[in-house]
XYZ file of C-alpha atoms in Angstrom:
334
model
C -14.319 -9.764 -3.611
C -14.985 -8.108 -0.346
C -13.640 -9.374 3.520
C -17.433 -10.433 4.418
C -17.847 -12.734 0.843
C -14.200 -14.112 1.424
C -15.477 -14.931 4.354
C -18.936 -17.284 4.160
C -17.939 -18.602 0.328
C -14.871 -20.170 3.067
C -17.712 -21.219 5.201
C -19.678 -22.501 2.254
C -16.595 -24.702 0.641
C -16.502 -26.320 3.911
C -20.211 -27.183 4.717
C -19.650 -28.422 1.107
C -16.572 -30.827 1.753
C -18.950 -32.711 3.751
C -19.514 -34.063 0.803
C -16.704 -36.258 0.714
C -17.676 -39.686 2.557
C -14.257 -39.432 4.196
C -14.790 -36.094 5.678
C -18.662 -36.454 6.478
C -18.092 -39.448 8.179
C -15.052 -37.946 10.357
C -16.956 -35.206 12.782
C -13.263 -34.026 13.866
C -11.963 -33.818 10.017
C -14.883 -32.094 8.556
C -14.669 -29.329 11.591
C -10.811 -29.323 10.662
C -11.112 -28.929 6.950
C -14.321 -26.011 7.577
C -11.877 -24.251 9.359
C -9.182 -24.512 7.132
C -11.600 -23.285 4.146
C -12.392 -20.397 6.193
C -8.970 -19.356 7.133
C -7.424 -19.750 3.430
C -10.663 -17.311 2.122
C -9.307 -14.495 3.957
C -5.547 -14.828 4.107
C -4.466 -13.441 0.846
C -5.861 -10.480 1.864
C -2.982 -10.162 4.761
C -1.785 -7.215 2.191
C -3.711 -5.133 4.249
C -1.007 -4.751 6.374
C 0.349 -2.379 3.660
C -2.767 -0.071 4.274
C -2.139 -0.030 8.414
C 1.624 0.236 8.188
C 2.437 2.489 5.232
C -0.824 3.933 3.504
C -3.091 3.976 1.243
C -1.216 4.545 -1.936
C 1.239 1.516 -1.166
C -1.553 -0.615 -0.126
C -3.400 -0.375 -3.289
C -0.175 -0.526 -5.434
C 0.470 -3.982 -3.877
C -3.192 -5.111 -2.998
C -3.767 -8.370 -4.510
C -0.282 -8.712 -5.602
C 2.014 -11.226 -4.078
C -0.366 -12.487 -1.184
C -2.684 -13.466 -4.707
C 0.385 -14.681 -6.523
C 1.187 -18.386 -7.935
C 3.339 -19.116 -4.870
C 0.991 -17.946 -2.799
C -1.687 -20.538 -3.857
C 0.600 -23.059 -2.157
C 1.806 -20.900 0.945
C -1.821 -20.187 2.534
C -2.694 -24.193 2.532
C 0.459 -24.992 3.750
C 0.290 -22.404 6.536
C -2.999 -23.356 7.565
C -2.853 -27.181 7.932
C 0.515 -27.061 9.567
C -0.665 -24.197 12.184
C -3.513 -26.510 12.687
C -1.788 -29.512 13.633
C -1.353 -28.890 17.389
C -4.865 -28.516 17.571
C -6.118 -32.227 16.356
C -4.478 -35.652 15.888
C -4.809 -38.479 13.987
C -6.688 -36.816 10.696
C -5.834 -36.930 7.157
C -4.476 -33.852 6.547
C -4.253 -34.228 2.581
C -7.671 -33.237 2.810
C -7.445 -29.736 5.072
C -4.733 -29.094 2.292
C -6.614 -29.822 -0.379
C -9.748 -28.167 0.292
C -7.884 -25.140 1.763
C -5.828 -25.037 -1.289
C -9.322 -25.168 -3.094
C -10.766 -22.141 -0.983
C -7.373 -19.954 -2.139
C -8.105 -20.380 -5.971
C -11.794 -19.348 -5.371
C -10.464 -16.382 -3.362
C -7.941 -15.420 -6.233
C -10.803 -16.555 -9.163
C -13.285 -14.252 -7.863
C -10.969 -11.664 -7.216
C -9.509 -11.740 -11.216
C -13.531 -11.337 -12.304
C -13.998 -7.861 -10.609
C -12.810 -4.617 -12.083
C -9.539 -4.105 -9.394
C -8.365 -7.217 -10.375
C -5.435 -9.277 -9.210
C -1.974 -10.076 -10.290
C -2.502 -13.568 -10.064
C 0.279 -14.526 -12.318
C 3.024 -13.141 -10.817
C 6.088 -13.785 -10.894
C 5.545 -14.982 -14.861
C 3.468 -11.930 -15.275
C 2.413 -8.852 -13.254
C -0.451 -7.977 -15.699
C -3.526 -7.441 -13.695
C -6.146 -10.061 -14.428
C -9.556 -7.882 -14.365
C -12.812 -9.862 -16.118
C -14.906 -7.009 -15.327
C -17.417 -9.790 -14.461
C -18.639 -9.433 -10.855
C -18.970 -6.198 -8.555
C -16.551 -6.461 -5.510
C -19.551 -7.351 -3.433
C -22.145 -9.786 -5.561
C -25.578 -9.494 -4.103
C -26.589 -12.625 -5.392
C -23.151 -14.869 -4.680
C -23.545 -13.631 -0.803
C -27.411 -14.163 -0.328
C -27.025 -17.716 -1.748
C -24.266 -18.550 0.573
C -26.000 -16.761 3.517
C -29.067 -18.999 2.707
C -26.844 -21.926 2.820
C -25.553 -21.566 5.809
C -28.940 -20.387 7.584
C -30.238 -23.511 6.321
C -27.216 -25.763 7.864
C -27.576 -24.106 10.967
C -30.987 -24.960 11.251
C -30.433 -28.532 10.035
C -32.826 -28.710 7.165
C -30.537 -29.889 4.763
C -27.432 -31.871 4.711
C -24.621 -29.106 4.095
C -22.789 -31.602 1.950
C -25.549 -31.819 -1.228
C -26.812 -28.452 -0.456
C -23.472 -26.156 -0.709
C -22.757 -28.596 -4.006
C -25.985 -27.321 -5.477
C -25.414 -23.662 -4.336
C -21.666 -23.965 -5.837
C -22.990 -25.044 -8.534
C -25.707 -22.580 -9.278
C -23.185 -20.034 -8.570
C -20.883 -21.191 -11.251
C -23.323 -21.164 -13.728
C -24.400 -17.404 -12.796
C -21.037 -16.377 -13.057
C -21.035 -18.532 -16.480
C -24.285 -16.597 -17.252
C -22.308 -12.826 -16.570
C -19.423 -14.079 -18.698
C -21.438 -14.696 -21.597
C -23.687 -10.872 -21.589
C -20.391 -9.323 -20.653
C -18.552 -10.511 -23.564
C -21.602 -9.782 -25.956
C -21.817 -6.229 -24.574
C -18.157 -5.716 -25.448
C -18.599 -6.846 -28.913
C -21.566 -4.584 -29.055
C -19.896 -1.917 -28.138
C -17.171 -2.367 -30.553
C -19.412 -2.744 -33.658
C -21.156 0.921 -31.926
C -18.090 2.699 -31.722
C -15.830 1.668 -34.567
C -13.361 3.926 -33.608
C -12.733 3.391 -30.093
C -9.134 2.648 -28.954
C -10.510 0.122 -26.127
C -13.676 -0.302 -24.541
C -15.245 -1.628 -21.148
C -18.477 -3.020 -19.933
C -18.751 -2.790 -16.242
C -20.853 -4.771 -13.477
C -23.083 -3.237 -11.009
C -25.194 -4.286 -8.233
C -28.261 -5.615 -10.685
C -27.856 -8.512 -13.067
C -29.204 -6.838 -16.750
C -27.866 -3.291 -15.935
C -23.993 -2.753 -16.883
C -22.408 0.630 -17.584
C -19.937 1.501 -20.685
C -16.977 3.194 -21.790
C -15.589 3.627 -25.573
C -12.030 5.413 -25.317
C -11.202 7.248 -28.791
C -8.041 9.430 -29.167
C -9.883 12.616 -27.805
C -12.761 10.914 -25.782
C -14.103 9.312 -23.131
C -17.728 7.779 -23.848
C -20.121 7.178 -21.421
C -22.782 4.489 -21.702
C -24.845 1.768 -19.902
C -26.451 -1.229 -20.856
C -30.221 -2.221 -19.728
C -30.912 -5.816 -20.981
C -31.331 -5.136 -24.797
C -30.954 -1.662 -24.789
C -28.065 1.009 -24.810
C -28.257 4.514 -23.558
C -25.184 7.168 -24.457
C -24.945 8.633 -20.569
C -22.006 11.457 -21.331
C -19.327 12.513 -23.719
C -16.090 13.760 -21.920
C -12.728 15.235 -23.087
C -9.950 13.418 -22.262
C -7.873 16.187 -21.429
C -9.647 18.968 -19.970
C -6.570 21.353 -19.242
C -6.210 24.794 -21.179
C -3.780 27.397 -19.004
C -2.148 29.334 -21.022
C 0.208 31.048 -18.168
C 1.801 27.619 -17.120
C 5.312 27.824 -18.198
C 6.123 24.146 -17.573
C 5.106 20.695 -19.299
C 3.803 18.224 -17.057
C 5.956 15.201 -16.858
C 5.329 12.241 -18.490
C 3.592 9.112 -17.039
C 6.653 7.199 -16.759
C 8.289 10.409 -14.807
C 5.484 10.862 -12.542
C 5.617 7.375 -11.500
C 9.399 7.898 -10.041
C 8.622 11.139 -8.587
C 5.436 10.516 -6.727
C 4.101 7.661 -4.990
C 0.065 8.355 -5.648
C 1.409 8.677 -9.612
C 2.989 5.542 -9.470
C -0.277 3.714 -7.713
C -2.595 5.193 -9.784
C -0.964 4.540 -13.114
C -0.284 0.987 -12.292
C -3.815 0.265 -12.116
C -5.883 3.054 -13.392
C -7.055 2.314 -17.525
C -9.525 4.743 -18.621
C -8.596 8.400 -17.330
C -9.503 11.411 -17.913
C -7.060 14.352 -16.881
C -8.405 17.651 -15.523
C -6.357 20.705 -14.504
C -6.984 23.584 -11.814
C -5.023 26.618 -11.355
C -4.842 28.191 -7.628
C -3.094 31.236 -6.484
C -0.157 29.395 -6.038
C -0.166 26.082 -7.826
C -1.209 23.878 -10.864
C -3.399 21.249 -9.587
C -3.831 18.421 -11.942
C -6.577 15.602 -10.829
C -6.745 12.085 -12.838
C -9.611 10.008 -12.590
C -10.208 6.618 -13.793
C -13.570 6.324 -15.171
C -14.249 2.418 -14.932
C -14.636 3.025 -11.026
C -18.103 4.349 -10.333
C -20.635 5.407 -7.440
C -23.831 7.113 -9.210
C -22.434 9.778 -10.904
C -19.073 10.319 -9.460
C -15.891 8.551 -9.869
C -14.130 8.006 -6.588
C -10.296 6.633 -8.139
C -7.829 9.856 -7.940
C -4.756 11.147 -8.598
C -3.893 14.168 -7.756
C -1.087 16.238 -7.879
C 0.054 19.528 -6.989
C 2.942 21.546 -8.937
C 4.601 24.470 -8.015
C 5.141 27.458 -10.860
C 7.946 26.187 -11.503
C 6.825 22.739 -12.233
C 7.934 21.100 -8.831
C 5.540 18.321 -7.236
C 4.426 20.162 -3.755
C 1.834 17.336 -2.771
C 0.769 14.216 -4.024
C -2.832 12.175 -3.201
C -4.885 9.199 -3.781
C -8.091 9.337 -3.134
C -10.963 6.351 -3.250
C -13.901 7.521 -1.561
C -17.738 7.218 -1.561
C -18.544 10.610 -2.322
C -17.444 14.329 -3.815
C -17.216 16.178 -0.776
C -15.488 13.586 1.129
C -12.498 13.724 -0.929
C -12.643 17.034 -1.570
C -12.423 17.635 2.350
C -9.504 14.434 2.709
C -7.667 16.018 0.021
C -7.839 19.997 1.637
C -6.559 18.604 4.434
C -3.700 16.181 3.040
C -2.438 19.831 1.182
């Protein structure tokens, strides 16, 4: 999920911890636990440093990787607890570690519920877990936590019982989305029997989901609104037909070895559409992952340009909010 959501959920976990009698009865311990859960909720995203030091391609490849892995589940609570010890004395540090551990698990679990997913099972598996149940920012979860924090701050309701209720309702909300998602996937599989893969993806609205059915030659896009389904578009998976091209585009494994942008994209993307554009001196290939959608625009792209001899002359990984921004950034990059 996004940074703000992780922060506010971590704060809410610290508030919920006061439901435990030992924590609720000790103001210093309650404060330490809340600090611990808030920091621990953010630490898995420390891999943002890759974006600052190595750029988007490396960052997107490594994001939600090792910092979300099984080893990190235990590392971050230990870092938080040890880091706080010089500032507090005489506390039951086991509670701080345990609730910080819970905060890390919640962070990783929520990340696994959205479309980008996380490699949470490293080093045992490289698979990226992405359940497509929640948006990266879920307004229902965020506003529920924010309302709880406001009530806590105003002293209207004791924080322990309040956040037990809020987080319990949040679990029910996520479970309902699981049920809806599973049903829509099953209905898509029945509707498109020749599909090799189907995806149903969340939107900001509870009862509205986008859908993709992929066949050998097509990507079929649709939308669920409650019980009603509407097919919105059919796209060819490959829209390139340039007779003068004298070379064969390398396969994806070769492209991943040759270009960081392709390496990142093909390591993450699933429902991929390929387009080809001929310029005066180059052949431009654009690969788009149709899972990520904003309005009528699909921002997650890898763009490679080949010269007339088939050599890669430039590579770009795009993840922008609108078409014109992506095109301007690409133009400046090449």
